[in-house]
Amino acid sequence: MGGVLIGLAVIGVVIAVGYIAARCGLGGEPTVSALTRTAFFITNPVLLFTVVLKSDLAVVFSAYVPLALLTAGITALLYVTLSRLWFRRPLAETAVGAMASSYVNANNIGIPITVYALGDATPVAPVLLVQLLLFAPLVLTVLDLSAAGRFSPRRMLTQPFRNPMIIASLLGVVLAAFHVQLPEPVMAPLSLLGGAAVPVVLLAFGMSLHGNRILHSGGHTAEILTATALKSAVMPAVAFAVGRFVFNLEHHMLLGVVLMAALPTAQNVFLFANRYSRGKTVARETVLLSTAAAAPVLILAVWLLAG
C-alpha cells in the first residue's frame, strides 16, 4: 500500500508545516488570505494550464469521463438534496458543501495511488479535466454571482470567462486540441510557477487550522459530517455501482474508477471557499476529515478489488 500512504504522507507533512508556522507566529489570517489569493490568481491558473496542455484530450471521451460525471454528479446532488431538506443553507454555502463532497484530490494523491495500484495514471486525466472544465466553473460561477449580490443573465454567461482558473483551463484545452507545443523557454517558468500551486494551498490550509477546533464549527457539524460521509463512503460506493452495473467495466478499469472516487476532498475546495468567504469551515474540515479517512478507504478498495 506504499503509493496510498506516500501520497497521503506528503500532503500531511506540508499541512503540518503550515500549522506549525502559524503556531510560531509566522502565519495568521492575513497570511492565509495572501497565500490563497496568490494561488487563485497566479499559481493555480498556471498549474491548470500546464496540466490541461499536456493532457491527451482523446482520453476525455473514454469511459472514464461519463463515469466521473455520473459519480460526482450523483454525490453532489445527494448533498444538495440533504441541504434543502436539513441544513437549508444559502446557495453559495450549499455549492461549497456539494463540491466538498464530490471534488477529489486527483492530482497530488491520485497520480501516485493509481500508478501504484494500476501501473499507470490513466484514470487521473479524465477526472481532472471533468473537474477543471465542468464542476469548478459551475461552482465558481455560483460563488461569483453570490458575491455580486444580484442575478444578471449577462453576468452569469460572461462570469466564467472572468475567472483566471477557468480562462487558463480553456486556453490549455484550445492549445492541446491543436497540438500546440510551447518552446522550453516558455514552459520552464510556467512549470516553476505551477509547481508552487499545491504547496502554497497546503501551507495556507495548514495555517488555517491553527486556533480552530475540529467539529466545534458554530452549527456546521452536521454539514461537515454529511459531506465527509458522502465523500469518503458514498462516492466510492456510487462509483462501484455505476461502473459495475451500468457500464459493465472490466476489473482493471473498475478498480481505477473506485480509487479515484475514494480520494479525499481536494484542497482547491478550501481555496475557493476562502477566496469568496463562503463555507470556509465546511470546506476546511471536510478536507481534513476526508484526508484522514482516505487511507483505510483506499486500502480497503485495493484489497477488495485488486487481484
mmCIF file of C-alpha atoms in Angstrom:
data_model
loop_
_atom_site.group_PDB
_atom_site.id
_atom_site.type_symbol
_atom_site.label_atom_id
_atom_site.label_comp_id
_atom_site.label_asym_id
_atom_site.label_seq_id
_atom_site.Cartn_x
_atom_site.Cartn_y
_atom_site.Cartn_z
ATOM 1 C CA MET A 1 0.000 0.000 0.000
ATOM 2 C CA GLY A 2 3.022 2.223 -0.450
ATOM 3 C CA GLY A 3 1.508 4.573 -3.041
ATOM 4 C CA VAL A 4 -1.535 5.269 -0.866
ATOM 5 C CA LEU A 5 0.493 6.003 2.251
ATOM 6 C CA ILE A 6 3.197 8.045 0.496
ATOM 7 C CA GLY A 7 0.662 10.270 -1.278
ATOM 8 C CA LEU A 8 -1.184 10.992 1.964
ATOM 9 C CA ALA A 9 2.001 11.434 3.988
ATOM 10 C CA VAL A 10 3.413 14.072 1.620
ATOM 11 C CA ILE A 11 0.260 16.152 1.927
ATOM 12 C CA GLY A 12 0.164 15.678 5.705
ATOM 13 C CA VAL A 13 3.723 16.906 6.143
ATOM 14 C CA VAL A 14 3.165 20.140 4.183
ATOM 15 C CA ILE A 15 -0.097 20.839 6.038
ATOM 16 C CA ALA A 16 1.736 20.236 9.328
ATOM 17 C CA VAL A 17 4.450 22.717 8.307
ATOM 18 C CA GLY A 18 1.778 25.354 7.719
ATOM 19 C CA TYR A 19 0.154 24.615 11.084
ATOM 20 C CA ILE A 20 3.486 24.808 12.927
ATOM 21 C CA ALA A 21 4.336 28.054 11.148
ATOM 22 C CA ALA A 22 1.042 29.550 12.356
ATOM 23 C CA ARG A 23 1.703 28.368 15.912
ATOM 24 C CA CYS A 24 5.104 30.058 15.767
ATOM 25 C CA GLY A 25 3.505 33.337 14.720
ATOM 26 C CA LEU A 26 4.612 33.134 11.083
ATOM 27 C CA GLY A 27 1.118 32.984 9.654
ATOM 28 C CA GLY A 28 -2.343 34.183 10.524
ATOM 29 C CA GLU A 29 -5.483 35.201 8.658
ATOM 30 C CA PRO A 30 -3.682 37.908 6.605
ATOM 31 C CA THR A 31 -1.040 35.365 5.530
ATOM 32 C CA VAL A 32 -3.674 32.756 4.674
ATOM 33 C CA SER A 33 -5.556 35.351 2.631
ATOM 34 C CA ALA A 34 -2.370 36.397 0.801
ATOM 35 C CA LEU A 35 -1.434 32.787 0.018
ATOM 36 C CA THR A 36 -4.911 31.869 -1.219
ATOM 37 C CA ARG A 37 -5.074 34.975 -3.413
ATOM 38 C CA THR A 38 -1.661 34.084 -4.861
ATOM 39 C CA ALA A 39 -2.857 30.549 -5.565
ATOM 40 C CA PHE A 40 -6.183 31.690 -7.003
ATOM 41 C CA PHE A 41 -4.823 34.334 -9.363
ATOM 42 C CA ILE A 42 -1.321 33.057 -10.211
ATOM 43 C CA THR A 43 -0.063 29.589 -9.315
ATOM 44 C CA ASN A 44 -3.266 27.554 -9.717
ATOM 45 C CA PRO A 45 -4.179 29.007 -13.135
ATOM 46 C CA VAL A 46 -0.649 28.298 -14.354
ATOM 47 C CA LEU A 47 -0.778 24.738 -12.985
ATOM 48 C CA LEU A 48 -4.164 24.067 -14.576
ATOM 49 C CA PHE A 49 -2.947 25.449 -17.902
ATOM 50 C CA THR A 50 0.114 23.186 -17.959
ATOM 51 C CA VAL A 51 -1.843 20.101 -16.810
ATOM 52 C CA VAL A 52 -4.531 20.507 -19.474
ATOM 53 C CA LEU A 53 -1.999 21.453 -22.161
ATOM 54 C CA LYS A 54 -0.129 18.172 -21.628
ATOM 55 C CA SER A 55 -3.295 16.035 -21.451
ATOM 56 C CA ASP A 56 -4.424 13.704 -24.211
ATOM 57 C CA LEU A 57 -7.886 15.095 -24.981
ATOM 58 C CA ALA A 58 -8.877 11.786 -26.550
ATOM 59 C CA VAL A 59 -8.950 10.388 -23.024
ATOM 60 C CA VAL A 60 -11.760 12.827 -22.225
ATOM 61 C CA PHE A 61 -14.090 10.784 -24.423
ATOM 62 C CA SER A 62 -13.168 7.461 -22.836
ATOM 63 C CA ALA A 63 -15.430 5.502 -20.485
ATOM 64 C CA TYR A 64 -13.816 7.229 -17.520
ATOM 65 C CA VAL A 65 -15.411 10.575 -18.351
ATOM 66 C CA PRO A 66 -19.132 9.674 -18.177
ATOM 67 C CA LEU A 67 -18.324 7.691 -15.039
ATOM 68 C CA ALA A 68 -16.590 10.659 -13.458
ATOM 69 C CA LEU A 69 -19.540 12.886 -14.372
ATOM 70 C CA LEU A 70 -22.154 10.493 -13.022
ATOM 71 C CA THR A 71 -20.276 9.646 -9.832
ATOM 72 C CA ALA A 72 -19.553 13.253 -8.874
ATOM 73 C CA GLY A 73 -22.959 14.457 -10.056
ATOM 74 C CA ILE A 74 -24.915 11.878 -8.051
ATOM 75 C CA THR A 75 -22.870 12.550 -4.915
ATOM 76 C CA ALA A 76 -23.179 16.333 -5.222
ATOM 77 C CA LEU A 77 -26.922 16.010 -5.869
ATOM 78 C CA LEU A 78 -27.290 13.939 -2.695
ATOM 79 C CA TYR A 79 -25.622 16.722 -0.720
ATOM 80 C CA VAL A 80 -27.818 19.396 -2.311
ATOM 81 C CA THR A 81 -30.928 17.331 -1.535
ATOM 82 C CA LEU A 82 -29.901 16.888 2.104
ATOM 83 C CA SER A 83 -29.070 20.566 2.321
ATOM 84 C CA ARG A 84 -32.528 21.536 1.093
ATOM 85 C CA LEU A 85 -34.235 19.108 3.467
ATOM 86 C CA TRP A 86 -31.998 19.524 6.511
ATOM 87 C CA PHE A 87 -29.447 22.366 6.520
ATOM 88 C CA ARG A 88 -31.273 24.975 4.392
ATOM 89 C CA ARG A 89 -28.100 26.972 3.744
ATOM 90 C CA PRO A 90 -27.793 29.718 1.098
ATOM 91 C CA LEU A 91 -26.901 28.728 -2.451
ATOM 92 C CA ALA A 92 -23.192 29.616 -2.181
ATOM 93 C CA GLU A 93 -22.666 27.593 1.015
ATOM 94 C CA THR A 94 -24.605 24.687 -0.479
ATOM 95 C CA ALA A 95 -22.395 24.798 -3.589
ATOM 96 C CA VAL A 96 -19.239 24.658 -1.441
ATOM 97 C CA GLY A 97 -20.619 21.709 0.550
ATOM 98 C CA ALA A 98 -21.606 19.862 -2.616
ATOM 99 C CA MET A 99 -18.136 20.452 -4.023
ATOM 100 C CA ALA A 100 -16.527 19.254 -0.782
ATOM 101 C CA SER A 101 -18.485 16.011 -1.026
ATOM 102 C CA SER A 102 -17.623 15.259 -4.669
ATOM 103 C CA TYR A 103 -14.427 17.077 -5.798
ATOM 104 C CA VAL A 104 -11.461 14.741 -5.399
ATOM 105 C CA ASN A 105 -7.749 15.342 -4.915
ATOM 106 C CA ALA A 106 -6.912 13.773 -8.273
ATOM 107 C CA ASN A 107 -3.571 15.451 -8.902
ATOM 108 C CA ASN A 108 -1.179 15.086 -5.985
ATOM 109 C CA ILE A 109 -2.768 11.996 -4.397
ATOM 110 C CA GLY A 110 -4.446 10.376 -7.384
ATOM 111 C CA ILE A 111 -1.306 10.064 -9.505
ATOM 112 C CA PRO A 112 0.889 8.085 -7.045
ATOM 113 C CA ILE A 113 -2.038 5.912 -5.939
ATOM 114 C CA THR A 114 -3.142 4.893 -9.446
ATOM 115 C CA VAL A 115 0.450 4.309 -10.533
ATOM 116 C CA TYR A 116 0.945 2.023 -7.531
ATOM 117 C CA ALA A 117 -2.339 0.117 -7.833
ATOM 118 C CA LEU A 118 -2.806 0.021 -11.628
ATOM 119 C CA GLY A 119 0.646 0.575 -13.068
ATOM 120 C CA ASP A 120 -0.349 3.830 -14.804
ATOM 121 C CA ALA A 121 -2.207 7.086 -14.117
ATOM 122 C CA THR A 122 -4.750 6.822 -16.956
ATOM 123 C CA PRO A 123 -7.835 7.376 -14.732
ATOM 124 C CA VAL A 124 -6.444 10.669 -13.401
ATOM 125 C CA ALA A 125 -6.603 12.837 -16.539
ATOM 126 C CA PRO A 126 -10.339 12.397 -17.265
ATOM 127 C CA VAL A 127 -11.285 13.183 -13.662
ATOM 128 C CA LEU A 128 -9.015 16.227 -13.625
ATOM 129 C CA LEU A 129 -10.468 17.573 -16.850
ATOM 130 C CA VAL A 130 -14.079 16.953 -15.789
ATOM 131 C CA GLN A 131 -13.419 18.771 -12.533
ATOM 132 C CA LEU A 132 -11.485 21.613 -14.130
ATOM 133 C CA LEU A 133 -13.732 22.212 -17.117
ATOM 134 C CA LEU A 134 -17.187 21.440 -15.693
ATOM 135 C CA PHE A 135 -17.502 21.305 -11.915
ATOM 136 C CA ALA A 136 -15.056 24.059 -10.952
ATOM 137 C CA PRO A 137 -16.512 26.576 -13.463
ATOM 138 C CA LEU A 138 -20.044 25.777 -12.273
ATOM 139 C CA VAL A 139 -19.225 26.295 -8.581
ATOM 140 C CA LEU A 140 -17.065 29.348 -9.253
ATOM 141 C CA THR A 141 -19.874 30.900 -11.273
ATOM 142 C CA VAL A 142 -22.301 30.333 -8.381
ATOM 143 C CA LEU A 143 -19.813 31.895 -5.945
ATOM 144 C CA ASP A 144 -19.125 34.819 -8.275
ATOM 145 C CA LEU A 145 -22.823 35.527 -8.730
ATOM 146 C CA SER A 146 -23.415 35.267 -4.979
ATOM 147 C CA ALA A 147 -20.580 37.712 -4.341
ATOM 148 C CA ALA A 148 -22.099 40.128 -6.859
ATOM 149 C CA GLY A 149 -25.284 40.167 -4.785
ATOM 150 C CA ARG A 150 -27.680 40.206 -7.713
ATOM 151 C CA PHE A 151 -28.654 37.984 -10.610
ATOM 152 C CA SER A 152 -27.933 39.076 -14.151
ATOM 153 C CA PRO A 153 -28.226 36.715 -17.155
ATOM 154 C CA ARG A 154 -25.440 38.608 -18.915
ATOM 155 C CA ARG A 155 -23.186 38.366 -15.878
ATOM 156 C CA MET A 156 -23.987 34.652 -15.491
ATOM 157 C CA LEU A 157 -22.995 33.941 -19.088
ATOM 158 C CA THR A 158 -19.798 36.007 -19.015
ATOM 159 C CA GLN A 159 -18.643 35.263 -15.460
ATOM 160 C CA PRO A 160 -16.739 32.036 -16.279
ATOM 161 C CA PHE A 161 -14.563 33.997 -18.710
ATOM 162 C CA ARG A 162 -13.503 36.421 -15.956
ATOM 163 C CA ASN A 163 -12.126 33.752 -13.658
ATOM 164 C CA PRO A 164 -8.359 33.156 -14.044
ATOM 165 C CA MET A 165 -8.537 29.402 -13.398
ATOM 166 C CA ILE A 166 -11.318 28.849 -15.906
ATOM 167 C CA ILE A 167 -9.574 31.021 -18.500
ATOM 168 C CA ALA A 168 -6.311 29.095 -18.009
ATOM 169 C CA SER A 169 -8.057 25.722 -18.328
ATOM 170 C CA LEU A 170 -9.908 26.710 -21.506
ATOM 171 C CA LEU A 171 -6.729 28.129 -23.049
ATOM 172 C CA GLY A 172 -4.978 24.844 -22.284
ATOM 173 C CA VAL A 173 -7.776 22.906 -23.987
ATOM 174 C CA VAL A 174 -7.570 25.048 -27.124
ATOM 175 C CA LEU A 175 -3.804 24.654 -27.435
ATOM 176 C CA ALA A 176 -3.984 20.916 -26.680
ATOM 177 C CA ALA A 177 -6.725 20.456 -29.297
ATOM 178 C CA PHE A 178 -4.445 21.991 -31.930
ATOM 179 C CA HIS A 179 -1.413 20.049 -30.627
ATOM 180 C CA VAL A 180 0.496 23.254 -29.883
ATOM 181 C CA GLN A 181 3.812 22.680 -28.133
ATOM 182 C CA LEU A 182 5.208 25.705 -26.381
ATOM 183 C CA PRO A 183 9.005 26.188 -26.515
ATOM 184 C CA GLU A 184 11.034 25.262 -23.453
ATOM 185 C CA PRO A 185 11.908 28.888 -22.544
ATOM 186 C CA VAL A 186 8.152 29.496 -22.213
ATOM 187 C CA MET A 187 7.305 26.245 -20.418
ATOM 188 C CA ALA A 188 10.144 26.448 -17.885
ATOM 189 C CA PRO A 189 8.828 29.456 -15.909
ATOM 190 C CA LEU A 190 5.262 28.145 -16.241
ATOM 191 C CA SER A 191 6.319 24.807 -14.760
ATOM 192 C CA LEU A 192 8.131 26.607 -11.950
ATOM 193 C CA LEU A 193 5.083 28.708 -11.073
ATOM 194 C CA GLY A 194 2.689 25.776 -11.429
ATOM 195 C CA GLY A 195 4.874 23.680 -9.159
ATOM 196 C CA ALA A 196 4.250 26.186 -6.367
ATOM 197 C CA ALA A 197 0.445 25.800 -6.540
ATOM 198 C CA VAL A 198 -0.001 22.685 -4.411
ATOM 199 C CA PRO A 199 2.425 23.618 -1.590
ATOM 200 C CA VAL A 200 1.028 27.172 -1.413
ATOM 201 C CA VAL A 201 -2.530 25.887 -0.958
ATOM 202 C CA LEU A 202 -1.423 23.208 1.531
ATOM 203 C CA LEU A 203 0.542 25.728 3.597
ATOM 204 C CA ALA A 204 -2.442 28.079 3.677
ATOM 205 C CA PHE A 205 -4.683 25.194 4.667
ATOM 206 C CA GLY A 206 -2.339 24.158 7.484
ATOM 207 C CA MET A 207 -2.155 27.727 8.775
ATOM 208 C CA SER A 208 -5.951 27.978 8.775
ATOM 209 C CA LEU A 209 -6.182 25.004 11.155
ATOM 210 C CA HIS A 210 -4.407 26.868 13.947
ATOM 211 C CA GLY A 211 -6.899 28.128 16.509
ATOM 212 C CA ASN A 212 -9.788 26.092 15.065
ATOM 213 C CA ARG A 213 -11.099 23.035 16.874
ATOM 214 C CA ILE A 214 -12.404 20.246 14.670
ATOM 215 C CA LEU A 215 -16.214 19.868 14.787
ATOM 216 C CA HIS A 216 -16.544 22.939 17.004
ATOM 217 C CA SER A 217 -17.850 24.732 13.961
ATOM 218 C CA GLY A 218 -20.609 27.018 15.168
ATOM 219 C CA GLY A 219 -23.549 24.985 13.915
ATOM 220 C CA HIS A 220 -21.936 23.411 10.836
ATOM 221 C CA THR A 221 -21.157 19.974 12.314
ATOM 222 C CA ALA A 222 -23.992 18.189 10.507
ATOM 223 C CA GLU A 223 -22.896 19.638 7.168
ATOM 224 C CA ILE A 224 -19.271 18.655 7.745
ATOM 225 C CA LEU A 225 -20.110 15.082 8.744
ATOM 226 C CA THR A 226 -22.543 14.723 5.839
ATOM 227 C CA ALA A 227 -20.029 15.992 3.281
ATOM 228 C CA THR A 228 -17.299 13.771 4.755
ATOM 229 C CA ALA A 229 -19.524 10.663 4.749
ATOM 230 C CA LEU A 230 -20.594 11.306 1.160
ATOM 231 C CA LYS A 231 -17.009 11.861 0.007
ATOM 232 C CA SER A 232 -15.386 9.005 1.916
ATOM 233 C CA ALA A 233 -18.038 6.258 1.755
ATOM 234 C CA VAL A 234 -20.917 7.069 -0.574
ATOM 235 C CA MET A 235 -18.941 8.344 -3.577
ATOM 236 C CA PRO A 236 -16.748 5.192 -3.870
ATOM 237 C CA ALA A 237 -19.882 3.034 -3.499
ATOM 238 C CA VAL A 238 -21.637 5.020 -6.248
ATOM 239 C CA ALA A 239 -18.576 4.664 -8.485
ATOM 240 C CA PHE A 240 -18.546 0.889 -7.974
ATOM 241 C CA ALA A 241 -22.282 0.526 -8.618
ATOM 242 C CA VAL A 242 -22.274 2.685 -11.748
ATOM 243 C CA GLY A 243 -19.074 1.132 -13.108
ATOM 244 C CA ARG A 244 -20.106 -2.443 -12.396
ATOM 245 C CA PHE A 245 -23.820 -2.482 -13.169
ATOM 246 C CA VAL A 246 -24.302 0.368 -15.661
ATOM 247 C CA PHE A 247 -21.061 0.375 -17.684
ATOM 248 C CA ASN A 248 -20.091 -3.269 -17.001
ATOM 249 C CA LEU A 249 -16.430 -2.316 -16.716
ATOM 250 C CA GLU A 250 -13.714 -4.894 -16.741
ATOM 251 C CA HIS A 251 -11.844 -5.385 -13.484
ATOM 252 C CA HIS A 252 -8.864 -3.091 -14.133
ATOM 253 C CA MET A 253 -10.972 -0.089 -15.158
ATOM 254 C CA LEU A 254 -13.430 -0.649 -12.297
ATOM 255 C CA LEU A 255 -10.622 -0.512 -9.745
ATOM 256 C CA GLY A 256 -9.357 2.736 -11.275
ATOM 257 C CA VAL A 257 -12.814 4.333 -11.091
ATOM 258 C CA VAL A 258 -13.315 3.334 -7.447
ATOM 259 C CA LEU A 259 -9.841 4.515 -6.426
ATOM 260 C CA MET A 260 -10.425 7.937 -7.958
ATOM 261 C CA ALA A 261 -13.802 8.257 -6.201
ATOM 262 C CA ALA A 262 -12.243 7.247 -2.867
ATOM 263 C CA LEU A 263 -9.686 10.071 -2.918
ATOM 264 C CA PRO A 264 -10.168 12.789 -0.271
ATOM 265 C CA THR A 265 -11.609 16.231 -0.933
ATOM 266 C CA ALA A 266 -9.206 18.446 -2.885
ATOM 267 C CA GLN A 267 -7.633 21.440 -1.139
ATOM 268 C CA ASN A 268 -8.913 23.600 -4.010
ATOM 269 C CA VAL A 269 -12.345 23.420 -2.372
ATOM 270 C CA PHE A 270 -10.870 25.241 0.625
ATOM 271 C CA LEU A 271 -9.150 27.660 -1.761
ATOM 272 C CA PHE A 272 -12.449 28.576 -3.431
ATOM 273 C CA ALA A 273 -14.320 28.835 -0.119
ATOM 274 C CA ASN A 274 -11.632 31.030 1.408
ATOM 275 C CA ARG A 275 -11.412 33.246 -1.660
ATOM 276 C CA TYR A 276 -15.136 34.026 -1.523
ATOM 277 C CA SER A 277 -15.540 33.738 2.279
ATOM 278 C CA ARG A 278 -18.357 31.239 1.843
ATOM 279 C CA GLY A 279 -18.497 27.829 3.513
ATOM 280 C CA LYS A 280 -14.906 28.068 4.783
ATOM 281 C CA THR A 281 -15.475 25.918 7.879
ATOM 282 C CA VAL A 282 -17.264 23.165 5.959
ATOM 283 C CA ALA A 283 -14.576 23.137 3.257
ATOM 284 C CA ARG A 284 -11.628 23.161 5.693
ATOM 285 C CA GLU A 285 -12.917 20.428 7.989
ATOM 286 C CA THR A 286 -14.221 18.188 5.196
ATOM 287 C CA VAL A 287 -10.793 18.317 3.548
ATOM 288 C CA LEU A 288 -9.147 17.382 6.851
ATOM 289 C CA LEU A 289 -11.573 14.605 7.846
ATOM 290 C CA SER A 290 -11.791 13.061 4.373
ATOM 291 C CA THR A 291 -7.987 13.030 4.147
ATOM 292 C CA ALA A 292 -7.820 11.232 7.493
ATOM 293 C CA ALA A 293 -10.429 8.719 6.298
ATOM 294 C CA ALA A 294 -8.849 8.207 2.881
ATOM 295 C CA ALA A 295 -6.102 5.778 3.890
ATOM 296 C CA PRO A 296 -8.371 2.996 5.246
ATOM 297 C CA VAL A 297 -10.924 3.525 2.452
ATOM 298 C CA LEU A 298 -8.275 3.329 -0.296
ATOM 299 C CA ILE A 299 -6.568 0.338 1.278
ATOM 300 C CA LEU A 300 -9.936 -1.453 1.581
ATOM 301 C CA ALA A 301 -10.735 -0.704 -2.079
ATOM 302 C CA VAL A 302 -7.391 -2.107 -3.243
ATOM 303 C CA TRP A 303 -7.806 -5.178 -1.020
ATOM 304 C CA LEU A 304 -11.345 -5.919 -2.233
ATOM 305 C CA LEU A 305 -10.891 -5.187 -5.940
ATOM 306 C CA ALA A 306 -7.235 -5.926 -6.703
ATOM 307 C CA GLY A 307 -6.274 -9.412 -7.612
#
